[in-house]
PDB file of C-alpha atoms in Angstrom:
ATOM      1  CA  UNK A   6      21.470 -42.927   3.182  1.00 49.00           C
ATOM      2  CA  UNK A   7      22.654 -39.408   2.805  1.00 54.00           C
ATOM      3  CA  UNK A   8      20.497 -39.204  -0.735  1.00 53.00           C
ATOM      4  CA  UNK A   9      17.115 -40.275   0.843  1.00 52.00           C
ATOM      5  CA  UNK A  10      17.706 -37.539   3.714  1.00 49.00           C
ATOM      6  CA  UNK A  11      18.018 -35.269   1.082  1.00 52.00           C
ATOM      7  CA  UNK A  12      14.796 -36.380  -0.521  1.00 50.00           C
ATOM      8  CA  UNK A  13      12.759 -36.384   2.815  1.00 52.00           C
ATOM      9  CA  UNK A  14      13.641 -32.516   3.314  1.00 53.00           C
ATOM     10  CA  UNK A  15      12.828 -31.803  -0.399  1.00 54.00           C
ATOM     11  CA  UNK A  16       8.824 -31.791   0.012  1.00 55.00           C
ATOM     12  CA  UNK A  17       9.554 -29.507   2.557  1.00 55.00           C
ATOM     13  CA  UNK A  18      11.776 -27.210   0.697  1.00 56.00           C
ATOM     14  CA  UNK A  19       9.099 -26.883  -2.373  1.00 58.00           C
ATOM     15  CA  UNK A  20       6.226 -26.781   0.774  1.00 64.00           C
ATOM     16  CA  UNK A  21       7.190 -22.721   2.102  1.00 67.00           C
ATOM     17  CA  UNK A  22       7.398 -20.929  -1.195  1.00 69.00           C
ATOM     18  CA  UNK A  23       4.223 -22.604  -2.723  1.00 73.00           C
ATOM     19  CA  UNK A  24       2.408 -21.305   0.556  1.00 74.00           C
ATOM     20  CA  UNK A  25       3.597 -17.813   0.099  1.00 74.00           C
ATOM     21  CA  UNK A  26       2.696 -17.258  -2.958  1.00 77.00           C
ATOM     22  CA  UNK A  27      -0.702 -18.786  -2.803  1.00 80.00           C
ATOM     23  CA  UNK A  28      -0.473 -16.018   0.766  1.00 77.00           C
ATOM     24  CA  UNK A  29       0.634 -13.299  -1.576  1.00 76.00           C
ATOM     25  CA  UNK A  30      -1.857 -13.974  -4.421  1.00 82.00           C
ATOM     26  CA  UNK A  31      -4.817 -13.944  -2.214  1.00 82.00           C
ATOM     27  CA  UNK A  32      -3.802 -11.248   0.085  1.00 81.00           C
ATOM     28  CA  UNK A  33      -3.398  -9.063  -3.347  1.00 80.00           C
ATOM     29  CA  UNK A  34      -6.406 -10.096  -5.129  1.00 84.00           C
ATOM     30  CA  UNK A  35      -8.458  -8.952  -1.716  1.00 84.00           C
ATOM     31  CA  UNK A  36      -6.406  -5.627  -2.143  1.00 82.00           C
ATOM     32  CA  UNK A  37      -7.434  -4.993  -5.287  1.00 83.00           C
ATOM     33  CA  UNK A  38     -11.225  -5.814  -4.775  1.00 86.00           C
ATOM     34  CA  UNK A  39     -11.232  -3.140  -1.786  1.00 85.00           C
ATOM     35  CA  UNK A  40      -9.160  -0.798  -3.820  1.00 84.00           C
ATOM     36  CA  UNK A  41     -11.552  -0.881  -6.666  1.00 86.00           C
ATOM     37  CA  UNK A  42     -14.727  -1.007  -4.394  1.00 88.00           C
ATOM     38  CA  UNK A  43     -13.437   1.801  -2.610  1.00 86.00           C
ATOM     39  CA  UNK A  44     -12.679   3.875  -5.970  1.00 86.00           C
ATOM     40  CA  UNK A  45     -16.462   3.265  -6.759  1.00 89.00           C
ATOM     41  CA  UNK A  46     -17.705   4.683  -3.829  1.00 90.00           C
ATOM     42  CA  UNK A  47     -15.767   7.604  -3.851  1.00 86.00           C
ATOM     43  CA  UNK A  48     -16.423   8.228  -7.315  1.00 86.00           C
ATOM     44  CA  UNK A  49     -20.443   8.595  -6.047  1.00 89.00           C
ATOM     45  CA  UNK A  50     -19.509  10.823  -3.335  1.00 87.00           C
ATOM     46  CA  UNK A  51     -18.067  12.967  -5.499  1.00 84.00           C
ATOM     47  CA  UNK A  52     -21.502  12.664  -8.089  1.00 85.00           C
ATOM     48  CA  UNK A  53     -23.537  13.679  -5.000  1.00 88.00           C
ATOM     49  CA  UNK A  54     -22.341  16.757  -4.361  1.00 86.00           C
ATOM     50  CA  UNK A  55     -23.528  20.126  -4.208  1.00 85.00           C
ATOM     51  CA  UNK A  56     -22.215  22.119  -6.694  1.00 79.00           C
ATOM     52  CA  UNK A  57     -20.434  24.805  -4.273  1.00 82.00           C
ATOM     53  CA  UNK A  58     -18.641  22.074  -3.482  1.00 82.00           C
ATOM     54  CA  UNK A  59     -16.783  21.882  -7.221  1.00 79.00           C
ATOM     55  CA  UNK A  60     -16.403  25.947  -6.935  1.00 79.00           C
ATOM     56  CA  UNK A  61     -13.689  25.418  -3.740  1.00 81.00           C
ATOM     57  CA  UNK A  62     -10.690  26.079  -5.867  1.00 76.00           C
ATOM     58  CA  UNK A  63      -8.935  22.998  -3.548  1.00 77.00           C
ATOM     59  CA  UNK A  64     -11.833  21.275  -5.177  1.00 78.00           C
ATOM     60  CA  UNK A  65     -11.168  21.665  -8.726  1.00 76.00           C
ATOM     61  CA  UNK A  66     -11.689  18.616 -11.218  1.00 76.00           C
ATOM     62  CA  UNK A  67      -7.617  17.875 -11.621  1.00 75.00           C
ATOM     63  CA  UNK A  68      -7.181  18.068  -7.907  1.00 77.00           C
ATOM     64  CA  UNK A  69     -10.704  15.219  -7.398  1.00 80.00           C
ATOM     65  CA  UNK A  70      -9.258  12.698 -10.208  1.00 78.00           C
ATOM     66  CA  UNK A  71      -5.553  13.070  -8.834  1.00 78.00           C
ATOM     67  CA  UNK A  72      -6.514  12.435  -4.964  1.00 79.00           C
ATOM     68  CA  UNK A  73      -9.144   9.619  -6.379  1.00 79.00           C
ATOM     69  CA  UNK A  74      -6.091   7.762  -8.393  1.00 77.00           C
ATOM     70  CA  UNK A  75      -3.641   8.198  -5.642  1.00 76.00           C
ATOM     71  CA  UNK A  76      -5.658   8.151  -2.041  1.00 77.00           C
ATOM     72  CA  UNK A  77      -6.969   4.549  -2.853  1.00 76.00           C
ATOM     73  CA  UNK A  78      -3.695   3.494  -4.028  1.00 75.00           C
ATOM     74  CA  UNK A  79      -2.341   4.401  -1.054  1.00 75.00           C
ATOM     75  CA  UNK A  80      -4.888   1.877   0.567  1.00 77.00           C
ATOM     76  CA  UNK A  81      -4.236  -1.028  -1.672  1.00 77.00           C
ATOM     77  CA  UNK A  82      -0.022  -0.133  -0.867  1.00 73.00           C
ATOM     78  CA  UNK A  83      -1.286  -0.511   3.066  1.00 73.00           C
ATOM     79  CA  UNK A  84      -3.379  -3.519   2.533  1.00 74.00           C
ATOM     80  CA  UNK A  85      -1.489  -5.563   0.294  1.00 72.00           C
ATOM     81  CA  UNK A  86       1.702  -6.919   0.385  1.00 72.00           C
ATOM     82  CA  UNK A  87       2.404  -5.437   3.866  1.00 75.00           C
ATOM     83  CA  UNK A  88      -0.226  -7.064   5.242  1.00 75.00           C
ATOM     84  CA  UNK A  89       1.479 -10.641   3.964  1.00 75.00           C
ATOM     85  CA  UNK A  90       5.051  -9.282   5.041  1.00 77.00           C
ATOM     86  CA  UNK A  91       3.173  -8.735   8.659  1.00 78.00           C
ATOM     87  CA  UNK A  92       1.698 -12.294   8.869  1.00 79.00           C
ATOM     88  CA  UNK A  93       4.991 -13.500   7.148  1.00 78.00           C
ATOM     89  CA  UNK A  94       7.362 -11.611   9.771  1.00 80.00           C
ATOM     90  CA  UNK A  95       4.574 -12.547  12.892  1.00 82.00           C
ATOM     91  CA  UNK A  96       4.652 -16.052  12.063  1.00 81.00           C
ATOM     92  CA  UNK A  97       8.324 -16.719  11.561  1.00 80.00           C
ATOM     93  CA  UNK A  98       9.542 -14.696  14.978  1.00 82.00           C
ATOM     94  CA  UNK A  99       6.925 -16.268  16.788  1.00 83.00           C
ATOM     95  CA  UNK A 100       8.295 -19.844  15.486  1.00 82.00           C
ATOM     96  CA  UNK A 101      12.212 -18.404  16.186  1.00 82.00           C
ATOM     97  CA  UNK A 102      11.145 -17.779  19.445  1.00 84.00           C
ATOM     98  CA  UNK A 103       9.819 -21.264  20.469  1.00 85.00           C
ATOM     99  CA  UNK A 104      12.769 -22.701  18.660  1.00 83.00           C
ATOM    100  CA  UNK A 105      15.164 -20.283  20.777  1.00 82.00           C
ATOM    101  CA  UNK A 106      13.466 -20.943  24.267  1.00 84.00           C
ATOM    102  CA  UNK A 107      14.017 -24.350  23.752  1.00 84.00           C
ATOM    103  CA  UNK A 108      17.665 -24.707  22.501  1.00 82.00           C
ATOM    104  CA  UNK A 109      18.631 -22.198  24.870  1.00 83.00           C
ATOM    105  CA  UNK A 110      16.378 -20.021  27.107  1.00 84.00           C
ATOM    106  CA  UNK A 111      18.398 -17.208  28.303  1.00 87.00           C
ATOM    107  CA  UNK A 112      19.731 -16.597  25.002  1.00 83.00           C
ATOM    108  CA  UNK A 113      16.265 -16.048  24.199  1.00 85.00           C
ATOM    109  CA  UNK A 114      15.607 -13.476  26.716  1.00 88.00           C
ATOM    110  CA  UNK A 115      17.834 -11.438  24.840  1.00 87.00           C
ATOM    111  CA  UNK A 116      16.374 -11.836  22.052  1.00 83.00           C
ATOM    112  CA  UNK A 117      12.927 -11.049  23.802  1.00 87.00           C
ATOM    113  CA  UNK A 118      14.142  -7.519  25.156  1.00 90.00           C
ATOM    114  CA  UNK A 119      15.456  -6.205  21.887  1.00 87.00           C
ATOM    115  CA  UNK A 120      12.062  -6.810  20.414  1.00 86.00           C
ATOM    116  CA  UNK A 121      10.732  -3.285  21.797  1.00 89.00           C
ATOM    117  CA  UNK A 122      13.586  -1.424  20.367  1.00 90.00           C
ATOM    118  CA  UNK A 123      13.067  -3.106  16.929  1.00 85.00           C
ATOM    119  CA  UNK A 124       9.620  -1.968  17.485  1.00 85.00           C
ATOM    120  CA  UNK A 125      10.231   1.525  18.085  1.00 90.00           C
ATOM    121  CA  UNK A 126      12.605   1.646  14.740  1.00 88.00           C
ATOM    122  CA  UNK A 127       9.831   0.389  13.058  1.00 82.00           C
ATOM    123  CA  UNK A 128       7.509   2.947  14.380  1.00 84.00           C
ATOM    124  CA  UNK A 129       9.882   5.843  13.554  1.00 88.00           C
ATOM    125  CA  UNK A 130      10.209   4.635   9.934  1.00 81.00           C
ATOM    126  CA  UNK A 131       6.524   4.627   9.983  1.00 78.00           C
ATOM    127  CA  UNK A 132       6.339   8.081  10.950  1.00 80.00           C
ATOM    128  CA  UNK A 133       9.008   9.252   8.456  1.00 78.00           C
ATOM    129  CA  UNK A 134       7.263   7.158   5.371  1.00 73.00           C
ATOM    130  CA  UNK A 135       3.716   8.869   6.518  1.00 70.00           C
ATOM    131  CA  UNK A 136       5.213  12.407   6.581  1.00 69.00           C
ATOM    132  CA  UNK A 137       6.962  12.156   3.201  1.00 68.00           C
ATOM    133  CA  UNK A 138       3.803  10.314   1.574  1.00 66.00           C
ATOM    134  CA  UNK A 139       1.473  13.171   2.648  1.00 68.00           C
ATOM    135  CA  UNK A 140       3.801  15.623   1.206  1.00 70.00           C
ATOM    136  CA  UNK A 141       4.013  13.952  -2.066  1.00 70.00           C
ATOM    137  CA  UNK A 142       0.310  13.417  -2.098  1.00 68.00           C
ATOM    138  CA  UNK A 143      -0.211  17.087  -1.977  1.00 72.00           C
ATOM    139  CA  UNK A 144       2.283  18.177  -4.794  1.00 72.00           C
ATOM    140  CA  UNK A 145       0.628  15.331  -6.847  1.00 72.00           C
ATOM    141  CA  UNK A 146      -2.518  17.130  -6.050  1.00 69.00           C
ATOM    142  CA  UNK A 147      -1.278  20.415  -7.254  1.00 73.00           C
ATOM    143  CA  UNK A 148       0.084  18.399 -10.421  1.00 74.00           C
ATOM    144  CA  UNK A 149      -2.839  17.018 -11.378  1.00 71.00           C
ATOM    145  CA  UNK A 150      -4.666  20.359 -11.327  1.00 72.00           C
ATOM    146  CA  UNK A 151      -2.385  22.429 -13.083  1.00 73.00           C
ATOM    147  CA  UNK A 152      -2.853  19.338 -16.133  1.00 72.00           C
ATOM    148  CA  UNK A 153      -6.611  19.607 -15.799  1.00 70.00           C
ATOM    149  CA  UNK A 154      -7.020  23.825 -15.968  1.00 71.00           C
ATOM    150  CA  UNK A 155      -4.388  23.539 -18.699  1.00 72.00           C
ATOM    151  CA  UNK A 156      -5.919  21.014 -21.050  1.00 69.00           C
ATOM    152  CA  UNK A 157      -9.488  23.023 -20.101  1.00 69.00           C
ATOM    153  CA  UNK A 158      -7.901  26.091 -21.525  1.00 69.00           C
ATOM    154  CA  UNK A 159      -6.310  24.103 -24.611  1.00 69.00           C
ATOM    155  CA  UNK A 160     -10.114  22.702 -25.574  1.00 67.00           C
ATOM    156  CA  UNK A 161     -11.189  26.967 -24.989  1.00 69.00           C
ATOM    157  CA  UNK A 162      -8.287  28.002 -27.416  1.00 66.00           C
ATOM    158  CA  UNK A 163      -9.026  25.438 -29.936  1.00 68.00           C
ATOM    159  CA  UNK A 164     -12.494  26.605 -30.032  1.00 69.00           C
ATOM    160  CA  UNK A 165     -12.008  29.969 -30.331  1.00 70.00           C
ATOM    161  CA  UNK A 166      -9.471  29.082 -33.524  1.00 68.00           C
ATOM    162  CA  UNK A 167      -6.856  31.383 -31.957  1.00 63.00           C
ATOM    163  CA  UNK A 168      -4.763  28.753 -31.753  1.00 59.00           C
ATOM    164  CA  UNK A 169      -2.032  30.195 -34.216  1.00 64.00           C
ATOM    165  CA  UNK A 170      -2.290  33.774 -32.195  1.00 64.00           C
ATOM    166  CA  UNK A 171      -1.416  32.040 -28.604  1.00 56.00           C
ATOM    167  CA  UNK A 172       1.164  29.706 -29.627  1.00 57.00           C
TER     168      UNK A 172
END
């Protein structure tokens, strides 16, 4: 008796996992279409500008490709998995709740009023995340500029042959 319990949970068991990943897959593969969609169109923007628009120094060809690799992977980090952790977390507190109001209902309205402080933590670590991100962002930006002026000026040395002179 005890083994054919076991077997009825089984399908179950194998049932959660099968649907998250499926969840995961599709929620990714959307991320990436948007993420590459959204490269594309940025990538025209950037062919239909003036050309006083290039000769901003904050502008400059390193600083373009480095803020095009890293602003839309910022959007497929926001979009993707989080996204299915949101649904995933949503779904299974909302479920925890019905389960707790009816095994025991005041027990539950416990529960209930720590969900604004959990919300508020959450909030602050958003805050914290966003502040450090757009800091990294900007040194990346800086990076990625200093690469493109110095491989610019590698390509001028080479063709000047004073290559031995400078090094």
């Amino acid at each position: 008796r005890r083994a054919s319990g076991y077997l009825l949970c089984t399908p179950g068991c194998w049932h959660r996992p099968s649907l998250t990943l499926f969840q995961v897959y599709c929620i990714g593969l959307m991320s990436e279409s948007f993420t590459n969609r959204l490269r594309i169109r940025f990538f025209k923007a950037l062919l239909r500008q003036n050309l006083e628009f290039f000769d901003n120094p904050s502008n400059s060809i390193g600083a373009l490709t480095t803020r095009l690799a890293t602003e839309a992977n910022s959007v497929k980090d926001a979009t993707g998995t989080r996204v299915a952790t949101v649904i995933q977390v949503g779904g299974w507190n909302g479920r925890r709740l019905i389960i707790a109001f009816q095994a025991e209902w005041r027990l539950a309205l416990v529960c209930v009023a720590c969900i604004p402080f959990i919300v508020i933590g959450g909030i602050i670590q958003m805050w914290q995340v966003t502040g450090t991100t757009k800091g990294v962002a900007k040194l990346y930006e800086a990076s990625g500029k200093t690469a493109a002026e110095s491989i610019e000026n590698i390509r001028t040395v080479a063709s000047l042959g004073t290559r031995e002179s400078v090094l």
